[in-house]
Amino acid sequence: MKALFDEYIDTINSALDGYFHPEDSVSPRLVEAMRYSLLAGGKRVRPMLVLEFCRICGGNYAEALPVACAIEMLHTYSLIHDDLPCMDNDDLRRGKPTCHRQFDEATAVLAGDALQAEAFSTILGADLDDGVKAACAGILARAAGTAGICGGQMLDIQSEGILLSQRELGEIHRHKTSAMIEAACAMGVAVGHGSDVQMKAAVSFASDLGLAFQVRDDLLDTISTVEELGKPIGSDAQNQKSTFATVMGREACESLVERKTESAKEALRGAFSDTAFLEWLADLLAERRN
């Protein structure tokens, strides 16, 4: 499993490095800021899910690379904006100064805006059937808008200073976190020409994986270190935000991560003949330290 994981990481990083070169832009500084954040590393979970779901649906994962890169562009835009002073006001991301700290706030805003636009341009310019491109663009647009990360972020902002229930937290992160993971899985199935049954199973897997991912993320914000995470710890508490860790406590969080990881894996069985890598990846994410 580790060999395929490393293959995906290398393939994704190499493909991302092929986009946005300063000499091809009217604004080299803008492109520099885009590449700074896009190529800063990270787990590449979302593009990896695109490639793997395409593969296990019988497709050639290389054909899904533009779509995989597109979701990472859009994810990176969301991180740039999430770090801004008007949002979380964070100074570190992946062990490096955040985009607005490395450049300036206006450049960071524009870098995020441009990455979002380029994500859709990348999908629509891919060498895929028009119907597949339209489907992927629609899936990504829904995950990015009011029913996805933007809507979830707004709910998150409005909840500052309010003690939320577990159900209310789940509703926020269903949009803010799970929506993009669901989009990655669904786009992989679309590119791989998977069946309706496979699409339903992929979205169910992603929904549970997304919740487990977020609960683990909240837990790490309380038990990890800046060196391990590559970003500030305790920022949610500083911003007076309820998290799964503060609402449920460590033991209950760990139990929930375990249950949701198992239900995510179970959702795959029967719909796909080869679930080994996705089940391994789900376990890896559930146990991660960063």
Coordinates of C-alpha atoms in Angstrom, one line a residue:
M1 CA 0.0 0.0 0.0
K2 CA 2.8 2.4 0.9
A3 CA 4.3 2.0 -2.6
L4 CA 1.0 3.1 -4.3
F5 CA 0.7 5.9 -1.8
D6 CA 4.2 7.2 -2.7
E7 CA 3.4 6.7 -6.4
Y8 CA 0.3 8.9 -6.1
I9 CA 2.2 11.6 -4.1
D10 CA 5.0 11.8 -6.6
T11 CA 2.6 11.8 -9.6
I12 CA 0.4 14.5 -8.0
N13 CA 3.3 16.7 -7.0
S14 CA 4.9 16.4 -10.4
A15 CA 1.7 17.3 -12.2
L16 CA 1.0 20.3 -9.9
D17 CA 4.5 21.6 -10.6
G18 CA 3.6 21.8 -14.2
Y19 CA 1.1 24.6 -13.6
F20 CA 1.5 28.3 -13.4
H21 CA 4.9 29.5 -14.3
P22 CA 5.8 33.2 -13.8
E23 CA 7.1 33.7 -17.3
D24 CA 3.7 32.8 -18.7
S25 CA 1.8 35.3 -16.6
V26 CA 1.1 39.0 -16.8
S27 CA 1.8 39.0 -13.0
P28 CA 4.8 36.9 -11.9
R29 CA 4.2 37.9 -8.3
L30 CA 0.7 36.5 -8.3
V31 CA 1.8 33.2 -9.9
E32 CA 4.7 33.0 -7.4
A33 CA 2.2 33.3 -4.5
M34 CA -0.1 30.7 -6.1
R35 CA 2.8 28.2 -6.5
Y36 CA 4.1 29.0 -3.0
S37 CA 1.0 27.7 -1.4
L38 CA 0.1 25.0 -4.0
L39 CA 3.5 23.3 -3.8
A40 CA 4.0 23.7 -0.1
G41 CA 3.4 20.0 0.5
G42 CA 0.5 18.5 2.4
K43 CA -1.1 15.1 2.5
R44 CA -2.7 15.4 -1.0
V45 CA -5.6 13.3 0.3
R46 CA -8.2 14.8 -2.0
P47 CA -6.3 14.4 -5.3
M48 CA -5.3 10.9 -4.2
L49 CA -8.9 10.0 -3.7
V50 CA -9.7 11.2 -7.2
L51 CA -7.0 8.9 -8.7
E52 CA -7.8 5.9 -6.6
F53 CA -11.6 5.9 -7.2
C54 CA -10.9 6.3 -10.9
R55 CA -8.6 3.3 -10.8
I56 CA -10.9 1.0 -8.8
C57 CA -13.8 1.9 -11.2
G58 CA -11.6 0.5 -14.0
G59 CA -10.3 3.7 -15.4
N60 CA -6.7 4.8 -16.1
Y61 CA -5.8 7.1 -13.2
A62 CA -3.5 9.2 -15.4
E63 CA -6.6 10.4 -17.2
A64 CA -7.9 11.8 -13.9
L65 CA -4.8 13.8 -13.1
P66 CA -6.1 17.2 -14.3
V67 CA -9.2 16.7 -12.1
A68 CA -7.0 15.6 -9.2
C69 CA -4.9 18.7 -9.6
A70 CA -8.0 20.9 -9.9
I71 CA -9.4 19.8 -6.5
E72 CA -6.0 20.5 -4.9
M73 CA -6.0 24.0 -6.4
L74 CA -9.4 24.7 -5.0
H75 CA -8.4 23.2 -1.6
T76 CA -5.3 25.4 -1.5
Y77 CA -7.4 28.5 -2.3
S78 CA -9.6 27.6 0.7
L79 CA -6.5 27.3 3.0
I80 CA -5.1 30.6 1.8
H81 CA -8.3 32.4 2.6
D82 CA -8.9 30.4 5.8
D83 CA -5.5 31.7 7.1
L84 CA -6.3 35.4 6.4
P85 CA -6.5 37.9 9.3
C86 CA -10.3 38.3 8.7
M87 CA -10.7 34.5 9.1
D88 CA -8.3 32.5 11.4
N89 CA -5.4 34.9 11.2
D90 CA -2.8 32.1 11.2
D91 CA 0.9 32.7 10.7
L92 CA 2.0 29.1 9.8
R93 CA 0.7 26.5 7.3
R94 CA 2.6 23.3 6.6
G95 CA 5.6 24.5 8.6
K96 CA 6.0 27.7 6.4
P97 CA 4.7 31.3 6.7
T98 CA 1.1 31.5 5.4
C99 CA 0.6 33.1 2.1
H100 CA -0.4 36.5 3.5
R101 CA 2.7 36.5 5.7
Q102 CA 5.1 35.5 3.0
F103 CA 3.7 38.0 0.5
D104 CA 0.9 40.4 1.7
E105 CA -2.8 40.2 2.4
A106 CA -4.0 41.5 -1.0
T107 CA -1.7 39.1 -2.9
A108 CA -3.0 36.2 -0.8
V109 CA -6.6 37.1 -1.6
L110 CA -5.9 37.3 -5.3
A111 CA -3.8 34.1 -5.2
G112 CA -6.8 32.3 -3.7
D113 CA -9.2 33.8 -6.2
A114 CA -7.0 32.8 -9.1
L115 CA -6.5 29.2 -7.9
Q116 CA -10.3 28.8 -7.6
A117 CA -10.8 30.0 -11.2
E118 CA -7.9 27.9 -12.5
A119 CA -9.3 24.8 -10.8
F120 CA -12.4 24.9 -13.1
S121 CA -10.3 25.9 -16.1
T122 CA -8.1 22.8 -15.5
I123 CA -11.1 20.5 -15.4
L124 CA -12.7 22.0 -18.5
G125 CA -9.4 21.9 -20.4
A126 CA -8.8 18.2 -19.6
D127 CA -8.7 15.6 -22.3
L128 CA -11.9 13.9 -21.2
D129 CA -15.4 13.4 -22.6
D130 CA -17.4 16.6 -22.4
G131 CA -20.0 14.9 -20.2
V132 CA -17.4 13.9 -17.7
K133 CA -15.9 17.3 -17.6
A134 CA -19.3 18.9 -17.1
A135 CA -20.1 16.4 -14.3
C136 CA -16.8 17.1 -12.5
A137 CA -17.1 20.8 -12.8
G138 CA -20.6 20.6 -11.3
I139 CA -19.5 18.4 -8.5
L140 CA -16.6 20.7 -7.6
A141 CA -18.8 23.8 -7.8
R142 CA -21.3 22.4 -5.4
A143 CA -18.6 21.5 -3.0
A144 CA -17.1 25.0 -3.2
G145 CA -20.2 27.1 -2.8
T146 CA -22.9 27.8 -0.3
A147 CA -23.7 24.1 0.2
G148 CA -20.0 23.3 0.6
I149 CA -16.9 25.0 2.0
C150 CA -18.1 28.6 1.8
G151 CA -21.3 27.8 3.5
G152 CA -19.5 25.7 6.1
Q153 CA -17.0 28.5 6.8
M154 CA -19.8 31.0 7.3
L155 CA -21.5 28.7 9.8
D156 CA -18.1 28.3 11.5
I157 CA -17.6 32.1 11.8
Q158 CA -21.2 32.6 13.1
S159 CA -20.5 29.9 15.8
E160 CA -17.6 31.7 17.4
G161 CA -18.1 32.2 21.1
I162 CA -21.1 29.8 21.2
L163 CA -21.0 26.4 22.8
L164 CA -22.2 24.0 20.1
S165 CA -23.5 20.5 20.4
Q166 CA -22.0 17.6 18.6
R167 CA -24.8 17.6 16.1
E168 CA -24.2 21.3 15.3
L169 CA -20.5 20.7 14.9
G170 CA -21.3 17.8 12.6
E171 CA -23.5 20.1 10.4
I172 CA -20.7 22.7 10.1
H173 CA -18.1 20.2 9.1
R174 CA -20.4 18.2 6.8
H175 CA -20.1 21.3 4.6
K176 CA -16.7 22.7 5.5
T177 CA -14.7 19.4 5.4
S178 CA -16.7 16.5 4.1
A179 CA -18.1 18.2 1.0
M180 CA -14.6 18.5 -0.6
I181 CA -13.7 14.9 0.3
E182 CA -17.1 13.7 -1.2
A183 CA -16.3 15.8 -4.3
A184 CA -12.9 14.1 -4.7
C185 CA -14.4 10.6 -4.5
A186 CA -17.4 11.4 -6.7
M187 CA -15.1 13.0 -9.4
G188 CA -12.9 9.9 -9.4
V189 CA -15.9 7.7 -10.0
A190 CA -17.1 10.0 -12.8
V191 CA -13.8 9.9 -14.6
G192 CA -13.6 6.2 -14.2
H193 CA -17.1 5.8 -15.5
G194 CA -18.3 4.0 -12.4
S195 CA -21.9 2.8 -11.8
D196 CA -24.6 4.5 -9.8
V197 CA -24.0 2.0 -7.0
Q198 CA -20.3 2.8 -7.0
M199 CA -21.1 6.6 -6.8
K200 CA -23.4 6.1 -3.9
A201 CA -20.8 4.0 -2.1
A202 CA -18.0 6.5 -2.7
V203 CA -20.1 9.4 -1.3
S204 CA -21.0 7.3 1.7
F205 CA -17.4 6.4 2.3
A206 CA -16.4 10.1 1.9
S207 CA -19.0 11.3 4.3
D208 CA -17.8 9.1 7.1
L209 CA -14.1 9.6 6.3
G210 CA -14.6 13.4 6.3
L211 CA -16.1 13.4 9.8
A212 CA -13.4 11.1 11.1
F213 CA -10.8 13.4 9.5
Q214 CA -12.2 16.5 11.1
V215 CA -12.6 14.9 14.6
R216 CA -9.0 13.8 14.4
D217 CA -7.9 17.3 13.2
D218 CA -9.7 18.8 16.2
L219 CA -8.1 16.3 18.5
L220 CA -4.6 17.0 17.1
D221 CA -5.1 20.7 17.8
T222 CA -5.1 19.9 21.5
I223 CA -2.6 17.0 21.8
S224 CA 0.0 17.7 19.0
T225 CA 2.8 20.3 18.7
V226 CA 3.6 23.1 16.2
E227 CA 6.5 21.0 15.0
E228 CA 4.3 18.0 14.2
L229 CA 1.4 19.9 12.7
G230 CA 3.3 22.6 10.9
K231 CA 0.8 25.1 12.0
P232 CA -0.3 26.8 15.3
I233 CA -2.0 24.7 17.8
G234 CA -4.8 25.9 20.0
S235 CA -6.0 28.5 17.4
D236 CA -9.6 27.3 17.6
A237 CA -9.6 28.0 21.4
Q238 CA -8.1 31.4 20.8
N239 CA -10.8 32.2 18.3
Q240 CA -13.5 30.9 20.8
K241 CA -14.6 28.1 18.5
S242 CA -16.2 24.9 19.7
T243 CA -14.5 21.8 18.4
F244 CA -15.2 18.1 18.7
A245 CA -12.3 17.9 21.2
T246 CA -13.7 20.6 23.5
V247 CA -17.3 19.4 23.3
M248 CA -16.6 15.6 23.5
G249 CA -13.2 15.1 25.1
R250 CA -10.3 13.1 23.9
E251 CA -11.6 9.6 24.7
A252 CA -15.0 10.1 23.0
C253 CA -13.2 11.7 20.0
E254 CA -10.9 8.7 19.6
S255 CA -13.9 6.4 19.8
L256 CA -15.8 8.4 17.2
V257 CA -12.9 8.4 14.8
E258 CA -12.6 4.7 15.1
R259 CA -16.3 4.1 14.5
K260 CA -16.6 6.4 11.5
T261 CA -13.4 5.0 9.9
E262 CA -14.9 1.5 10.2
S263 CA -18.2 2.6 8.7
A264 CA -16.4 4.4 5.9
K265 CA -14.5 1.1 5.0
E266 CA -17.7 -0.9 5.2
A267 CA -19.4 1.4 2.7
L268 CA -17.0 0.4 0.1
R269 CA -17.4 -3.4 0.4
G270 CA -19.6 -4.9 -2.2
A271 CA -19.5 -1.9 -4.5
F272 CA -15.8 -2.3 -5.4
S273 CA -13.7 -5.4 -5.9
D274 CA -10.5 -3.7 -4.7
T275 CA -10.8 -1.7 -1.6
A276 CA -7.5 -2.5 0.1
F277 CA -5.8 0.8 -0.6
L278 CA -8.7 3.0 0.5
E279 CA -9.2 1.0 3.7
W280 CA -5.4 1.3 4.4
L281 CA -5.6 5.1 3.7
A282 CA -8.6 5.5 6.0
D283 CA -6.7 3.8 8.8
L284 CA -3.6 5.9 8.1
L285 CA -5.6 9.1 8.4
A286 CA -7.4 8.0 11.6
E287 CA -4.0 7.5 13.3
R288 CA -2.1 10.4 11.8
R289 CA -0.1 12.9 13.9
N290 CA -0.3 15.8 11.6

